[in-house]
Every structure is written in structure tokens, then in C-alpha cells.
CSV table of C-alpha atoms and ligand atoms in Angstrom, one decimal:
chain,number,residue,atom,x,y,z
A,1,UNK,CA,-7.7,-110.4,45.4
A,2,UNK,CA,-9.7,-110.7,42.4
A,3,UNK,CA,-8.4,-108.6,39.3
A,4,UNK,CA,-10.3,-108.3,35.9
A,5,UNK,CA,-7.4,-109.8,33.3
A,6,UNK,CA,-4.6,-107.9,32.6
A,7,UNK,CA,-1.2,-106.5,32.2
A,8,UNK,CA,1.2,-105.6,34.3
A,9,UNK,CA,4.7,-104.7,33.2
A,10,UNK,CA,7.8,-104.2,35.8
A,11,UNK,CA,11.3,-102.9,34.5
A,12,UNK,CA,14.4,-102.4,36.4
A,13,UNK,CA,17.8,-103.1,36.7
A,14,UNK,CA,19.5,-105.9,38.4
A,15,UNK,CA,19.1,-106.6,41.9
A,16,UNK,CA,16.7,-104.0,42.3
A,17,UNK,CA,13.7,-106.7,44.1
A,18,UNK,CA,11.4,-106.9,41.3
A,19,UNK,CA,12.0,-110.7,40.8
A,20,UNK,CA,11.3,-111.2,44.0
A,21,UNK,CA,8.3,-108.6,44.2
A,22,UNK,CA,6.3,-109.8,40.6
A,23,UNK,CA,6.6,-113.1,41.9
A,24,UNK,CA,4.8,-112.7,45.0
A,25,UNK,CA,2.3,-110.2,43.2
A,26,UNK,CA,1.6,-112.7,40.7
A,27,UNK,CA,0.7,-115.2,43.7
A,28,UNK,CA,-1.6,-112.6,45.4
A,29,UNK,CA,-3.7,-111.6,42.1
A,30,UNK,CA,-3.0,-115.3,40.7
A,31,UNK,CA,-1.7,-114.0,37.4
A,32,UNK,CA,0.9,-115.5,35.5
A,33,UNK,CA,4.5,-114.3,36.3
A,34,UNK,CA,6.5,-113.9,33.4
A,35,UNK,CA,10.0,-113.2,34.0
A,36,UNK,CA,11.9,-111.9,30.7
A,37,UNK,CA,15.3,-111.9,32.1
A,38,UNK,CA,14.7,-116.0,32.8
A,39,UNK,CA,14.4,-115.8,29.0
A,40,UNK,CA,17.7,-114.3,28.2
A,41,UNK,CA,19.5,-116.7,30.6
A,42,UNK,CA,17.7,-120.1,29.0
A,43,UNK,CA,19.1,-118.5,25.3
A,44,UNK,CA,22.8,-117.9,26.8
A,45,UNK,CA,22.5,-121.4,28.4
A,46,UNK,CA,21.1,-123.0,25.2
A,47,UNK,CA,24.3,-121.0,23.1
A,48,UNK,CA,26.3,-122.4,26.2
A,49,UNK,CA,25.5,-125.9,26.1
A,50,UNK,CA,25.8,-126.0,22.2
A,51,UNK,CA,29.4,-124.0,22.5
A,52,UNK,CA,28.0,-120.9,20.5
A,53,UNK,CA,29.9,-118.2,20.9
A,54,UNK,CA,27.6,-115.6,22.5
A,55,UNK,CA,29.6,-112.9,19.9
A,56,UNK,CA,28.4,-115.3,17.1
A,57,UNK,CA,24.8,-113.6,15.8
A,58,UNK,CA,24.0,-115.8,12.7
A,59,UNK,CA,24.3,-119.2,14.7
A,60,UNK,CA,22.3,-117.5,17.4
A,61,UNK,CA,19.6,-116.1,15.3
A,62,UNK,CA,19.2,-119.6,13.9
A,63,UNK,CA,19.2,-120.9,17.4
A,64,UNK,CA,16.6,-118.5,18.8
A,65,UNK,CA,14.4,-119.3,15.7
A,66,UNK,CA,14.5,-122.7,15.0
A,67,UNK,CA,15.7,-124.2,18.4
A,68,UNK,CA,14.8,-122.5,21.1
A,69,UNK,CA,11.0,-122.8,22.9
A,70,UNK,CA,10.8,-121.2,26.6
A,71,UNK,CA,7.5,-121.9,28.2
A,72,UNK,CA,6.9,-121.3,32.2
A,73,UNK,CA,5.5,-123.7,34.6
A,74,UNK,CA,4.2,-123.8,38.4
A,75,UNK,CA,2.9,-120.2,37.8
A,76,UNK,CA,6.7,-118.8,36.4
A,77,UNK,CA,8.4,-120.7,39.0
A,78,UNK,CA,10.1,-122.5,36.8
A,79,UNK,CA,11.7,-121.8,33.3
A,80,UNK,CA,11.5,-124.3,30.4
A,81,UNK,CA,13.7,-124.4,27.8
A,82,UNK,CA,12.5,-127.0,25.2
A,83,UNK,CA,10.6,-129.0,28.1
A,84,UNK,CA,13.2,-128.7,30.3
A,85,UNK,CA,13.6,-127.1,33.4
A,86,UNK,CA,16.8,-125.1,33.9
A,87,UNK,CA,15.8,-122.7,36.9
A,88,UNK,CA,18.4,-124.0,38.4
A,89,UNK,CA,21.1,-123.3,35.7
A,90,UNK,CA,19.8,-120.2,34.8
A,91,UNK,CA,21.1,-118.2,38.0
A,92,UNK,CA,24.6,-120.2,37.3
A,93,UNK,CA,27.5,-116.6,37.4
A,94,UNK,CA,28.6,-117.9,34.5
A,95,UNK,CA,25.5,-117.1,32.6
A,96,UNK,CA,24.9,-114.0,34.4
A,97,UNK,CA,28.3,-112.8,32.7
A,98,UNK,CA,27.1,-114.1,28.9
A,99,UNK,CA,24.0,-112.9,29.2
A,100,UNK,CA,24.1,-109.3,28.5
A,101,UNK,CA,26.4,-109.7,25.4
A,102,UNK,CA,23.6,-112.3,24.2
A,103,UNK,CA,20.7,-110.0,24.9
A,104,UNK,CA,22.1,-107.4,23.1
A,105,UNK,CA,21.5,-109.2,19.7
A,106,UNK,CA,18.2,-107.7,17.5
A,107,UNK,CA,17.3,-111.1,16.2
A,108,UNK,CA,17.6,-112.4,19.8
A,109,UNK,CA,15.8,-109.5,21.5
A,110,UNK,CA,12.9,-109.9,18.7
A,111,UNK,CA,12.4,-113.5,19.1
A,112,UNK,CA,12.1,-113.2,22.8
A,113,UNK,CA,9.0,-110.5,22.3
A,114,UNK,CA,7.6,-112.9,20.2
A,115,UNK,CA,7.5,-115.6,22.7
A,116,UNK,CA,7.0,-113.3,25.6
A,117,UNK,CA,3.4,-111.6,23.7
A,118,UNK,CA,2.7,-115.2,23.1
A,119,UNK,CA,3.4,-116.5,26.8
A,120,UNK,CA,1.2,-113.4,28.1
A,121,UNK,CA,-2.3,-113.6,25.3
A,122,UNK,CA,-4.1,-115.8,26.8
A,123,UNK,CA,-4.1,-115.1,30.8
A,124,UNK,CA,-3.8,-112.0,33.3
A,125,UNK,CA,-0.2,-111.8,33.1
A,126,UNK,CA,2.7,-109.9,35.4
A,127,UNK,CA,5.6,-109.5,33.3
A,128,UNK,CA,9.5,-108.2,34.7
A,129,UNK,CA,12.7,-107.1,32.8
A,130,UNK,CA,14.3,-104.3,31.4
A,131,UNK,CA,12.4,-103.8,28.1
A,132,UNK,CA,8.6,-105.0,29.3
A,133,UNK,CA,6.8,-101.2,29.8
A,134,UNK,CA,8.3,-99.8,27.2
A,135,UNK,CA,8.8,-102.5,23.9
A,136,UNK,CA,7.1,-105.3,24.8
A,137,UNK,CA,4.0,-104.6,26.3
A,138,UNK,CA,3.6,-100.7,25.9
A,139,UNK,CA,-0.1,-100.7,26.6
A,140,UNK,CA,-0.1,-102.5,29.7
A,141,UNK,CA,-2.4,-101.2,32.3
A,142,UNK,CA,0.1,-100.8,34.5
A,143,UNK,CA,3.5,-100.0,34.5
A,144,UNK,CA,6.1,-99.9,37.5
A,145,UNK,CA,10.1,-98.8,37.8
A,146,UNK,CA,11.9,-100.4,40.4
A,147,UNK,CA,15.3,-99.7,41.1
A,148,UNK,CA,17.5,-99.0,44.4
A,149,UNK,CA,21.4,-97.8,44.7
A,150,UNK,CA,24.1,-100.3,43.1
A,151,UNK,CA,25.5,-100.8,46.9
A,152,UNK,CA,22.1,-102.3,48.2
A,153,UNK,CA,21.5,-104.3,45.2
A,154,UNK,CA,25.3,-105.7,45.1
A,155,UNK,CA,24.4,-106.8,49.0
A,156,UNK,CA,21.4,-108.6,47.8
A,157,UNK,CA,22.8,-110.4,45.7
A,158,UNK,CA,25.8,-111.2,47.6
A,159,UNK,CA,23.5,-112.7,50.2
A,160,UNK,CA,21.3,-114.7,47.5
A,161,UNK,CA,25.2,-116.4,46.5
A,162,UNK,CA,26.0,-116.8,49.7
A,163,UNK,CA,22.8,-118.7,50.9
A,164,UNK,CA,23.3,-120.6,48.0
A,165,UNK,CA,27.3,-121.8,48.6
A,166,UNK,CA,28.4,-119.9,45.4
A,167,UNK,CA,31.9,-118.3,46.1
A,168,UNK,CA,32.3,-114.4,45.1
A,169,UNK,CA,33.3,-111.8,47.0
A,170,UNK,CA,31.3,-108.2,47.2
A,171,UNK,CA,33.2,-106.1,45.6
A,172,UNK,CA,33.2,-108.5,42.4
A,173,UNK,CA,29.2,-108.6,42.3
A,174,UNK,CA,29.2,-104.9,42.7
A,175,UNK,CA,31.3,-104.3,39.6
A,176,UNK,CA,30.0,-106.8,38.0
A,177,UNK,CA,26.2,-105.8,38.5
A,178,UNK,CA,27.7,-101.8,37.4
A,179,UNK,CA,28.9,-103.3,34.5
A,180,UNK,CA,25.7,-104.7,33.7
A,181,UNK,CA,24.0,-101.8,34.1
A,182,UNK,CA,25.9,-99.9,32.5
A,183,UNK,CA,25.5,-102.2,29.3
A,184,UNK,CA,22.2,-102.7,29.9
A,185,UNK,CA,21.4,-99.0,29.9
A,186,UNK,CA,23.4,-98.3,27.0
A,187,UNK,CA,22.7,-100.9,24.6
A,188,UNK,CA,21.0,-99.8,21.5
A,189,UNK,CA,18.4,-102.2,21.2
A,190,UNK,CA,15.5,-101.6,23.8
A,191,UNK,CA,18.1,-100.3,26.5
A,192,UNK,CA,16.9,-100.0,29.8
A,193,UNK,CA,14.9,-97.0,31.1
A,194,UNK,CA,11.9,-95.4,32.4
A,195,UNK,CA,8.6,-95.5,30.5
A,196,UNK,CA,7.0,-92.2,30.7
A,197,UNK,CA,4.1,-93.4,32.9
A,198,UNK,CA,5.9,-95.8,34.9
A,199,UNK,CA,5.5,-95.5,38.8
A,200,UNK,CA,9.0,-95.0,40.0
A,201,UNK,CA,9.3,-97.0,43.3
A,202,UNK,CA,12.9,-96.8,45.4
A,203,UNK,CA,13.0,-100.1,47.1
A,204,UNK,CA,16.7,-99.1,48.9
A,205,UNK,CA,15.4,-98.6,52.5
A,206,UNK,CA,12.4,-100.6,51.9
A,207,UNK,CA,11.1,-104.5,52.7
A,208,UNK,CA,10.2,-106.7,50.0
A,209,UNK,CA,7.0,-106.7,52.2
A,210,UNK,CA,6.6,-103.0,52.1
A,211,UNK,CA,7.2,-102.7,47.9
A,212,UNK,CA,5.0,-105.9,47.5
A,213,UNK,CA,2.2,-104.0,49.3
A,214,UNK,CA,2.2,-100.7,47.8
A,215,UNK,CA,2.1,-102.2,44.0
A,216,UNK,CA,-0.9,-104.4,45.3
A,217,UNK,CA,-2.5,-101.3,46.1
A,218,UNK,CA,-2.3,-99.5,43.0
A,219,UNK,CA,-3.5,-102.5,41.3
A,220,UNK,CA,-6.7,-102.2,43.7
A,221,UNK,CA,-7.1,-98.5,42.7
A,222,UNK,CA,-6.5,-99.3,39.0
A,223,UNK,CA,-9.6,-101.8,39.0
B,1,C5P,O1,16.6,-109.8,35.3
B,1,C5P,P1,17.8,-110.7,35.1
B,1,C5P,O2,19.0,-110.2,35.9
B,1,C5P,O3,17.6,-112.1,35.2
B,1,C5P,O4,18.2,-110.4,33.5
B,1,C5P,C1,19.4,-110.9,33.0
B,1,C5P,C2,19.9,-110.1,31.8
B,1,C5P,O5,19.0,-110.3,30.7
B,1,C5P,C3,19.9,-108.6,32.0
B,1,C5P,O6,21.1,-108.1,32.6
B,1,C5P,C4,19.7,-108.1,30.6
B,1,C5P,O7,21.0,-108.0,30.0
B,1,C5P,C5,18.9,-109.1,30.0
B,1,C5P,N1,17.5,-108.7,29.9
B,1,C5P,C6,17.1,-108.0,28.8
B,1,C5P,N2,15.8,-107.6,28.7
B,1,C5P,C7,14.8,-108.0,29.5
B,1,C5P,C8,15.2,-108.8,30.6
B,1,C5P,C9,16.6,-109.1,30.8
B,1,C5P,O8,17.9,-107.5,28.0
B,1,C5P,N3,13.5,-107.7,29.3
């Protein structure tokens, strides 16, 4: 599909598809994906691997501002944090626990816009997270919501730790993603919630296929 350059800005919580979704989008229109949330993980890993304290704000804001460049490769397949690639790392439970308390930091939060309006000037880009329609890029051309019920996302990603060998049981990723929500929503720095002129799409009883589909076609009738 060819598509005049643009953006496109996805928000929603966790486990909601939209990882899965803006990356196969941003294969179809060939834009760039840019997935915030990878962002957020490479800053609690960098605060993990230098044993920073994810309470501790003044050694992260140094961190974030001095020591910390994430860059995206193989079209947002893979993260970089200083050159490196820690996709792997990223989806670790250990970070996904951190992370929120880490993301929840001004100084953090504003260095990450930064880098992300930075990542996305110079190509078509297809940006995910929680904060993307309505602080970072709030005159995208297109804005989505994607969400489903805790209980479907919990199963999803239940099943994504399972292929992978990680050990958890379902009840501790449900609470664990309610939690996350629940912080996420709440938080008072760009919490998580609906733009105004987001399309709301309820991916609970639908394929990946299905959701992938319908945002392609409102990017057609958007050209
Ligand atoms: O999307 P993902 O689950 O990888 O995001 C991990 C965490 O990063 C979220 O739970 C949230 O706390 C934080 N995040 C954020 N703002 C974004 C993207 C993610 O605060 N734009």
C-alpha cells in the first residue's frame, strides 16, 4: 500500500494486541514502527544493569540524559540501547515489574518524547504506547485506542510466556497486568487514556488479522 508520509499514533494498555497489530501495519504501509513501551523497558534495563534503584530520580534523570540513546533497527524489530540490541531483555518479567515505577518519572517521561519526536521526523512513522495520541504526537493524522478485557489480555500474555518457557502462572499475570493498569491509568504524568479523536477498537473477540485489517482501511480512507 502506498501512503503519503505520516503519523500514526496507537495507545492502549497492556496486552491489548497493538504491539502485535502496529507492527504488522507498519510492514504493510512500510512505515517505521516505533514502539514507546520498548523505550521504557531499555531505560529500566539500563537503571537495572547499572543497579539504579528505579525509586532513585536524580541518578535516573542523569542516566536518561547523558547515557541513554535508543535507536530502532530492522524496521522497529529490534530495540537499541546505546548500539545494543536488548529485544531480547526487554520482555524479561523482571523488567515488566520496574518498568512502570521508572516510567512514571517527569525527567524520564520527557526524555523519552524527545527521542521518540526525534526517532519519528524524518520518515512515515507508526508509533504505539500509552502516551503517543495524546502527548507525544497530538497532531498525528491518525489516532487509534486499542484495548480488550483484562481476562483476554492476561491469556495473551500467558500464552506469549508460555511459548517462550518463562514460568508464571495466570492468575499472577492477570494481577500483575491489573496492577499495571491501574498505575498506568492513574499516574500523573501523561496517564493513560483516550484522545478525544481516537478510534476506539475492542480487539476481545477479534483476530489480530481482523484488527490489523480494519486500521489498514481507515488509513486507505484517510489518504
Ligand atoms: O507497551 P509495554 O507493555 O511494552 O509498556 C511497558 C510499560 O511502559 C507500560 O506499562 C507503561 O508503564 C510504560 N509506557 C509508558 N508510556 C508509553 C509506553 C509505555 O509509560 N508511551
Amino acid at each position: 500500500m502506498n501512503t503519503r508520509k505520516s503519523t500514526i499514533a496507537i495507545d492502549g494498555p497492556a496486552g491489548s494486541g497493538k504491539s502485535t497489530v502496529t507492527r504488522k501495519v507498519a510492514e504493510q504501509i512500510n512505515y517505521l514502527y516505533l514502539n514507546s513501551g520498548s523505550m521504557y523497558r531499555a531505560v529500566t534495563l539500563l537503571a537495572s544493569q547499572r543497579e539504579i534503584s528505579p525509586n532513585n530520580r536524580t541518578q535516573l534523570t542523569d542516566l536518561v540524559q547523558k547515557q541513554c540513546q535508543i535507536d530502532f533497527a530492522d524496521n522497529g524489530k529490534k530495540t537499541l540501547l546505546n548500539g545494543i540490541d536488548v529485544s531480547e531483555e526487554l520482555r524479561h518479567p523482571e523488567i515488566e515489574q520496574q518498568v512502570v515505577v521508572i516510567a512514571k518519572i517527569p525527567e524520564v517521561r520527557q526524555e523519552m518524547v524527545k527521542q521518540q519526536r526525534r526517532i519519528a521526523k524524518n520518515s512515515g512513522v507508526i508509533a504505539e504506547g500509552r502516551d503517543v495520541t495524546t502527548v507525544v504526537f497530538p497532531d498525528a493524522d491518525l489516532k487509534f485506542y486499542i484495548t480488550a478485557s483484562i481476562e483476554e489480555r492476561a491469556r495473551r500474555r500467558f500464552n506469549e510466556f508460555q511459548t517462550k518457557g518463562v514460568a508464571c502462572s495466570f492468575e499472577q499475570i492477570e494481577n500483575e497486568i491489573r496492577i499495571r493498569d491501574q498505575q498506568d491509568k492513574s499516574r500523573q504524568h501523561s496517564p493513560l487514556k483516550k484522545a478525544e479523536d481516537a478510534i476506539i477498537i475492542d480487539t476481545t473477540q477479534l483476530e489480530i488479522n481482523q484488527v490489523i485489517d480494519l486500521i489498514l482501511k481507515k488509513i486507505k480512507e484517510d489518504q
